[in-house]
CSV table of C-alpha atoms in Angstrom, one decimal:
chain,number,residue,atom,x,y,z
G,577,MET,CA,96.6,38.9,-22.4
G,578,THR,CA,99.5,39.1,-24.8
G,579,THR,CA,102.9,37.7,-24.1
G,580,SER,CA,104.5,41.2,-24.3
G,581,SER,CA,102.1,42.7,-21.7
G,582,LEU,CA,102.6,39.7,-19.4
G,583,SER,CA,106.4,40.2,-19.6
G,584,VAL,CA,106.0,43.8,-18.7
G,585,ARG,CA,103.8,43.0,-15.7
G,586,LEU,CA,106.3,40.3,-14.5
G,587,ALA,CA,109.1,42.8,-14.9
G,588,GLY,CA,107.2,45.3,-12.8
G,589,TRP,CA,106.6,42.8,-10.0
G,590,LEU,CA,110.2,41.7,-10.0
G,591,ALA,CA,111.3,45.3,-9.8
G,592,ALA,CA,108.9,45.9,-6.9
G,593,ALA,CA,110.2,42.8,-5.1
G,594,CYS,CA,113.8,43.9,-5.5
G,595,LEU,CA,113.0,47.3,-4.2
G,596,ALA,CA,111.2,45.8,-1.1
G,597,LEU,CA,114.2,43.5,-0.4
G,598,ALA,CA,116.5,46.5,-0.7
G,599,VAL,CA,114.6,48.2,2.1
G,600,VAL,CA,113.8,45.2,4.3
G,601,LEU,CA,117.1,43.3,4.3
G,602,PRO,CA,119.3,46.2,5.6
G,603,ALA,CA,116.7,46.8,8.3
G,604,GLN,CA,116.8,43.1,9.3
G,605,ALA,CA,120.6,43.1,9.2
G,606,ALA,CA,120.6,46.2,11.5
G,607,ASP,CA,118.0,44.5,13.8
G,608,ALA,CA,120.1,41.4,13.9
G,609,GLY,CA,123.0,43.4,15.2
G,610,SER,CA,120.9,44.8,18.1
G,611,PRO,CA,120.8,43.0,21.4
G,612,ALA,CA,117.2,41.8,20.7
G,613,GLY,CA,118.4,40.5,17.3
G,614,GLN,CA,121.4,38.8,18.8
G,615,GLN,CA,119.2,37.2,21.4
G,616,ALA,CA,116.8,35.9,18.7
G,617,ALA,CA,119.6,34.5,16.7
G,618,ARG,CA,121.1,32.9,19.8
G,619,GLN,CA,117.8,31.1,20.5
G,620,LEU,CA,118.0,29.4,17.2
G,621,THR,CA,121.5,28.0,17.8
G,622,GLN,CA,121.6,27.8,21.6
G,623,PRO,CA,118.1,27.7,23.1
G,624,GLY,CA,118.1,28.9,26.7
G,625,ASN,CA,121.3,30.9,26.4
G,626,ASN,CA,120.5,34.4,27.5
G,627,ALA,CA,124.0,35.9,27.3
G,628,PRO,CA,123.1,38.8,24.9
G,629,VAL,CA,120.3,39.9,27.2
G,630,TRP,CA,122.4,39.9,30.4
G,631,ARG,CA,125.3,41.5,28.6
G,632,GLU,CA,123.0,44.4,27.7
G,633,VAL,CA,121.6,44.5,31.3
G,634,ARG,CA,125.1,44.8,32.7
G,635,GLN,CA,125.9,48.0,30.8
G,636,ASP,CA,124.9,50.2,33.8
G,637,GLN,CA,122.4,52.0,31.6
G,638,ALA,CA,118.9,53.0,32.7
G,639,HIS,CA,116.1,51.3,30.8
G,640,PHE,CA,112.4,51.8,30.9
G,641,THR,CA,110.6,51.4,34.3
G,642,ASN,CA,107.5,52.8,36.0
G,643,ASN,CA,109.5,53.1,39.3
G,644,PRO,CA,110.5,56.7,39.8
G,645,GLY,CA,113.3,55.9,42.2
G,646,ASN,CA,116.9,56.9,41.6
G,647,GLU,CA,118.6,54.3,39.3
G,648,ALA,CA,115.5,52.2,39.3
G,649,GLY,CA,115.9,51.5,35.6
G,650,VAL,CA,119.4,50.0,36.2
G,651,LEU,CA,118.7,46.3,36.9
G,652,ILE,CA,122.3,45.2,37.5
G,653,GLN,CA,125.1,47.6,38.6
G,654,SER,CA,128.3,45.9,37.7
G,655,GLY,CA,130.4,48.3,39.9
G,656,GLY,CA,128.9,46.5,42.9
G,657,ASN,CA,131.1,43.5,42.2
G,658,THR,CA,134.2,45.7,42.1
G,659,TRP,CA,133.2,47.3,45.4
G,660,ARG,CA,132.7,43.9,47.0
G,661,GLN,CA,136.1,42.6,45.8
G,662,LEU,CA,137.9,45.7,47.2
G,663,ARG,CA,136.1,45.6,50.5
G,664,ASN,CA,136.3,41.9,51.1
G,665,GLY,CA,139.8,41.7,49.6
G,666,PRO,CA,142.6,44.2,50.1
G,667,VAL,CA,140.7,46.5,52.6
G,668,THR,CA,139.9,43.6,54.9
G,669,LEU,CA,143.1,41.7,54.5
G,670,TYR,CA,145.6,44.5,54.8
G,671,GLY,CA,143.5,46.5,57.2
G,672,GLY,CA,143.3,43.6,59.6
G,673,ALA,CA,147.0,42.8,59.3
G,674,LEU,CA,147.9,46.4,60.1
G,675,VAL,CA,145.6,46.5,63.2
G,676,ILE,CA,147.3,43.4,64.6
G,677,ILE,CA,150.8,44.6,63.7
G,678,VAL,CA,150.4,48.1,65.2
G,679,THR,CA,148.8,46.7,68.4
G,680,LEU,CA,151.6,44.2,69.0
G,681,SER,CA,154.2,46.8,68.2
G,682,ILE,CA,152.8,49.2,70.9
G,683,LEU,CA,152.6,46.4,73.5
G,684,LEU,CA,156.2,45.4,72.7
G,685,PHE,CA,157.4,49.0,73.0
G,686,TYR,CA,155.7,49.3,76.4
G,687,LYS,CA,157.3,46.1,77.6
G,688,ILE,CA,160.8,47.2,76.5
G,689,LYS,CA,160.7,51.0,77.4
G,690,GLY,CA,157.9,51.3,79.9
G,691,PRO,CA,156.1,54.6,80.6
G,692,LEU,CA,157.7,58.0,80.6
G,693,THR,CA,158.0,59.2,84.2
G,694,ASN,CA,158.9,62.4,86.0
G,695,HIS,CA,162.5,63.0,86.8
G,696,ASP,CA,161.8,65.3,89.8
G,697,PRO,CA,159.3,64.6,92.6
G,698,LEU,CA,155.8,66.1,92.4
G,699,THR,CA,155.3,69.4,94.2
G,700,GLY,CA,151.6,69.0,95.0
G,701,LYS,CA,150.9,72.4,93.3
G,702,LEU,CA,148.4,72.1,90.5
G,703,ILE,CA,148.0,74.0,87.2
G,704,GLN,CA,144.8,73.8,85.2
G,705,ARG,CA,145.5,72.3,81.8
G,706,PHE,CA,142.0,71.6,80.5
G,707,PRO,CA,139.0,73.6,81.5
G,708,PRO,CA,135.7,71.8,81.8
G,709,TYR,CA,134.3,72.6,78.4
G,710,GLU,CA,137.4,71.2,76.7
G,711,ARG,CA,137.2,68.0,78.7
G,712,VAL,CA,133.5,67.6,77.8
G,713,ILE,CA,134.2,68.0,74.1
G,714,HIS,CA,137.2,65.6,74.3
G,715,TRP,CA,135.3,62.9,76.1
G,716,ILE,CA,132.3,63.1,73.8
G,717,THR,CA,134.5,62.8,70.8
G,718,ALA,CA,136.6,60.0,72.4
G,719,GLY,CA,133.6,58.1,73.6
G,720,SER,CA,131.8,58.3,70.3
G,721,PHE,CA,135.0,57.3,68.5
G,722,LEU,CA,135.4,54.2,70.6
G,723,VAL,CA,131.8,53.1,70.0
G,724,LEU,CA,132.3,53.7,66.2
G,725,ALA,CA,135.6,51.9,66.3
G,726,LEU,CA,134.2,48.8,68.0
G,727,THR,CA,131.1,48.6,65.8
G,728,GLY,CA,133.1,49.3,62.7
G,729,LEU,CA,135.6,46.6,63.4
G,730,ALA,CA,132.8,44.2,64.0
G,731,ILE,CA,131.1,45.1,60.8
G,732,LEU,CA,134.3,44.8,58.7
G,733,PHE,CA,136.0,41.8,60.4
G,734,GLY,CA,133.1,40.2,62.4
G,735,LYS,CA,132.3,37.4,59.9
G,736,HIS,CA,135.9,36.3,60.1
G,737,VAL,CA,136.4,36.6,63.9
G,738,LEU,CA,133.0,36.6,65.7
G,739,MET,CA,130.7,34.5,63.5
G,740,PRO,CA,132.8,31.3,63.8
G,741,VAL,CA,132.7,31.7,67.6
G,742,ILE,CA,129.1,32.8,68.3
G,743,GLY,CA,127.3,31.4,65.2
G,744,HIS,CA,125.3,33.0,62.4
G,745,THR,CA,122.1,33.8,64.4
G,746,LEU,CA,123.6,35.7,67.3
G,747,PHE,CA,126.1,37.4,64.9
G,748,GLY,CA,123.2,38.6,62.7
G,749,TYR,CA,121.5,40.1,65.7
G,750,LEU,CA,124.7,41.8,66.9
G,751,MET,CA,125.3,43.2,63.4
G,752,VAL,CA,121.8,44.7,63.1
G,753,LEU,CA,122.3,46.3,66.5
G,754,GLY,CA,125.9,47.4,65.7
G,755,LYS,CA,124.9,48.9,62.4
G,756,ASN,CA,122.1,51.0,63.9
G,757,VAL,CA,124.3,52.2,66.8
G,758,HIS,CA,127.1,53.0,64.3
G,759,ASN,CA,124.7,55.0,62.1
G,760,PHE,CA,123.2,57.1,64.9
G,761,VAL,CA,126.5,57.8,66.8
G,762,GLY,CA,128.3,58.9,63.6
G,763,PRO,CA,126.6,62.3,63.4
G,764,LEU,CA,127.5,62.9,67.1
G,765,PHE,CA,131.1,62.2,66.4
G,766,PHE,CA,131.0,64.6,63.4
G,767,VAL,CA,129.6,67.5,65.5
G,768,SER,CA,132.0,66.9,68.4
G,769,THR,CA,135.0,66.7,66.0
G,770,LEU,CA,134.0,70.1,64.5
G,771,ALA,CA,133.9,71.5,68.1
G,772,MET,CA,137.3,70.0,68.9
G,773,ILE,CA,138.8,71.5,65.8
G,774,GLY,CA,137.3,74.9,66.7
G,775,VAL,CA,138.6,74.8,70.3
G,776,TRP,CA,142.1,73.5,69.8
G,777,ALA,CA,143.2,74.6,66.3
G,778,ARG,CA,145.1,77.6,67.6
G,779,ASP,CA,147.1,75.5,70.1
G,780,ASN,CA,148.3,73.2,67.4
G,781,VAL,CA,150.0,75.6,65.1
G,782,TRP,CA,153.7,75.1,64.3
G,783,GLN,CA,156.2,76.6,66.7
G,784,ASN,CA,159.9,76.7,66.5
G,785,ILE,CA,160.3,74.5,69.5
G,786,ASP,CA,158.6,71.7,67.6
G,787,ALA,CA,161.8,71.3,65.6
G,788,LEU,CA,163.6,70.3,68.8
G,789,TRP,CA,160.9,67.8,69.6
G,790,ILE,CA,161.3,66.2,66.1
G,791,ARG,CA,165.1,66.0,66.4
G,792,LYS,CA,164.8,64.2,69.7
G,793,ALA,CA,161.7,62.1,68.8
G,794,GLY,CA,160.0,63.5,71.8
G,795,GLY,CA,162.3,61.6,74.1
G,796,LEU,CA,160.4,58.4,73.5
G,797,LEU,CA,163.6,56.4,73.0
G,798,THR,CA,165.9,58.1,75.5
G,799,GLY,CA,163.3,58.9,78.2
G,800,GLU,CA,164.4,62.5,78.1
G,801,HIS,CA,161.6,65.1,78.5
G,802,VAL,CA,161.7,67.5,75.6
G,803,PRO,CA,160.2,71.0,76.1
G,804,SER,CA,157.1,72.0,74.1
G,805,GLY,CA,154.2,74.3,74.0
G,806,ARG,CA,150.7,73.4,75.2
G,807,PHE,CA,150.8,70.5,72.8
G,808,ASN,CA,153.9,68.8,71.5
G,809,PHE,CA,154.5,67.9,67.8
G,810,GLY,CA,153.2,64.4,68.2
G,811,GLU,CA,150.0,65.7,69.6
G,812,LYS,CA,149.8,68.2,66.8
G,813,THR,CA,150.3,65.5,64.2
G,814,TRP,CA,147.4,63.5,65.7
G,815,PHE,CA,145.3,66.7,65.7
G,816,TRP,CA,145.8,67.7,62.1
G,817,ILE,CA,146.1,64.3,60.4
G,818,GLY,CA,144.1,62.1,62.7
G,819,VAL,CA,141.3,64.4,64.0
G,820,THR,CA,141.0,67.0,61.3
G,821,ILE,CA,141.8,65.3,58.0
G,822,LEU,CA,140.8,61.7,58.7
G,823,GLY,CA,138.1,62.6,61.2
G,824,LEU,CA,136.3,64.8,58.7
G,825,THR,CA,136.9,62.3,55.9
G,826,VAL,CA,135.4,59.5,57.9
G,827,SER,CA,132.5,61.7,59.0
G,828,ILE,CA,131.5,63.1,55.6
G,829,SER,CA,131.8,59.7,53.9
G,830,GLY,CA,129.7,58.2,56.7
G,831,LEU,CA,127.0,60.8,56.3
G,832,VAL,CA,126.8,60.0,52.6
G,833,MET,CA,125.9,56.4,53.6
G,834,ASP,CA,123.7,57.5,56.5
G,835,PHE,CA,121.5,59.6,54.3
G,836,PRO,CA,121.0,57.8,50.9
G,837,ASN,CA,117.9,59.8,50.2
G,838,PHE,CA,119.8,62.8,48.9
G,839,GLY,CA,120.1,61.4,45.4
G,840,TRP,CA,123.3,59.4,45.7
G,841,THR,CA,123.9,56.7,43.2
G,842,ARG,CA,125.0,53.2,44.1
G,843,GLY,CA,128.4,54.1,42.7
G,844,ASN,CA,128.6,57.1,45.1
G,845,MET,CA,127.7,54.9,48.0
G,846,GLN,CA,130.2,52.3,47.1
G,847,THR,CA,133.0,54.9,46.7
G,848,ALA,CA,132.0,56.5,50.1
G,849,ASN,CA,132.1,53.0,51.7
G,850,ILE,CA,135.7,52.3,50.5
G,851,VAL,CA,136.9,55.8,51.4
G,852,HIS,CA,135.2,55.5,54.8
G,853,ALA,CA,136.8,52.1,55.6
G,854,VAL,CA,140.3,53.0,54.5
G,855,ALA,CA,140.2,56.4,56.4
G,856,ALA,CA,138.7,54.8,59.5
G,857,ILE,CA,141.4,52.1,59.6
G,858,VAL,CA,144.2,54.7,59.2
G,859,MET,CA,142.6,56.9,61.9
G,860,LEU,CA,142.3,53.9,64.2
G,861,LEU,CA,146.0,53.0,63.8
G,862,LEU,CA,147.0,56.6,64.6
G,863,SER,CA,144.7,56.6,67.5
G,864,PHE,CA,146.5,53.7,69.1
G,865,GLY,CA,149.6,55.9,69.6
G,866,HIS,CA,147.5,58.8,70.9
G,867,ILE,CA,145.6,56.5,73.3
G,868,TYR,CA,148.8,54.8,74.4
G,869,MET,CA,150.5,58.1,75.2
G,870,GLY,CA,147.4,59.5,76.9
G,871,THR,CA,147.0,56.5,79.2
G,872,ILE,CA,149.8,54.1,80.1
G,873,GLY,CA,152.6,55.7,78.0
G,874,VAL,CA,153.1,58.8,80.1
G,875,HIS,CA,152.5,59.1,83.8
G,876,GLY,CA,150.0,61.8,84.6
G,877,ALA,CA,148.6,62.3,81.1
G,878,TYR,CA,145.3,60.5,81.7
G,879,ALA,CA,144.8,62.4,85.0
G,880,SER,CA,145.2,65.7,83.2
G,881,MET,CA,142.2,65.0,81.0
G,882,LYS,CA,140.2,63.4,83.8
G,883,THR,CA,140.6,66.2,86.3
G,884,GLY,CA,141.8,69.0,84.2
G,885,TYR,CA,144.8,69.7,86.4
G,886,VAL,CA,148.5,68.7,86.4
G,887,ASP,CA,151.3,69.0,88.9
G,888,GLU,CA,153.8,71.8,88.3
G,889,THR,CA,156.6,69.3,87.9
G,890,TRP,CA,154.7,67.4,85.2
G,891,ALA,CA,153.9,70.6,83.4
G,892,ARG,CA,157.5,71.8,83.5
G,893,GLU,CA,159.0,68.5,82.3
G,894,HIS,CA,156.5,67.7,79.6
G,895,HIS,CA,155.4,71.1,78.3
G,896,GLU,CA,158.0,73.6,79.6
G,897,GLN,CA,157.2,76.5,77.2
G,898,TRP,CA,153.5,76.3,78.1
G,899,TYR,CA,154.4,76.0,81.8
G,900,GLU,CA,156.5,79.2,81.6
G,901,ASP,CA,153.7,81.1,79.8
G,902,VAL,CA,151.2,80.1,82.5
G,903,LYS,CA,153.5,81.1,85.3
G,904,ALA,CA,154.2,84.4,83.6
G,905,GLY,CA,150.5,85.1,83.6
G,906,LYS,CA,150.0,84.5,79.9
G,907,SER,CA,147.2,82.4,78.4
G,908,GLY,CA,149.4,79.4,77.5
G,909,HIS,CA,148.3,79.6,73.9
G,910,PRO,CA,150.9,80.3,71.2
G,911,GLN,CA,151.7,84.0,71.1
G,912,GLY,CA,151.1,85.7,67.8
């Protein structure tokens, strides 16, 4: 082999090698920038450090899996940490503080002002205020609400209040029972809430006489009995904000968590949980006022829902416009 032919052959090999490097090196560089490449490089400098792998896993992206379940390919859902911080932080802290503050405020108000009583003596003549079907709907809704409130408070605040007292084991059994009761009673509350809205929506529309009730704050501070229709403005506020808006919000968000087999993602469930907790706390706070006025806050109010009847004196002093309509032979509902 001559020197010239050898030089030509070496030059060809060199050119081929350069061409191969031109193809391989960019691919290796690109591969080094991938998560797998970063992990391989990390193993050379810091063996056992799997930060690139876990950084990739925490991207909330679905990877390959043989499990056909929803989000099965997402190994770690980082939003869960945000949900836990919200639930165990501001929701629990501020929600618990508000429950205590509102409860103490109502008790203080009762101690200072006492209940609203009748100015005139009772006549002994009764007027039907709530027919049986309305009372049944009310008590089903009220009963299911109380069960949900007690179990919900235990679920949210129990580890701070109950567990230190009764211990981990008994608390665990109570929470399993409470969670199942909460889940099964929730749909009953939803159905009864819809029934309540359907039955009482027309009695809770705005009337001109409500403006007088607002100006005089319902007579709560002065003890004066302010006239109103079948329901006063305070009761209407509870109906539209407490029962309708918050009741439906709590019910729908609760159903999302009750039935996770409809394709909800973990993010959907976590959002529903926060919405459910916040709406439930606000609804509970408003219910304190409604329960107070319907029991010890106003003489005769509880008996009206228990028996369905009120004395004429009570009807005239608390719901004068409704009383006049009934005495005139009208339905007592707002006249269109």
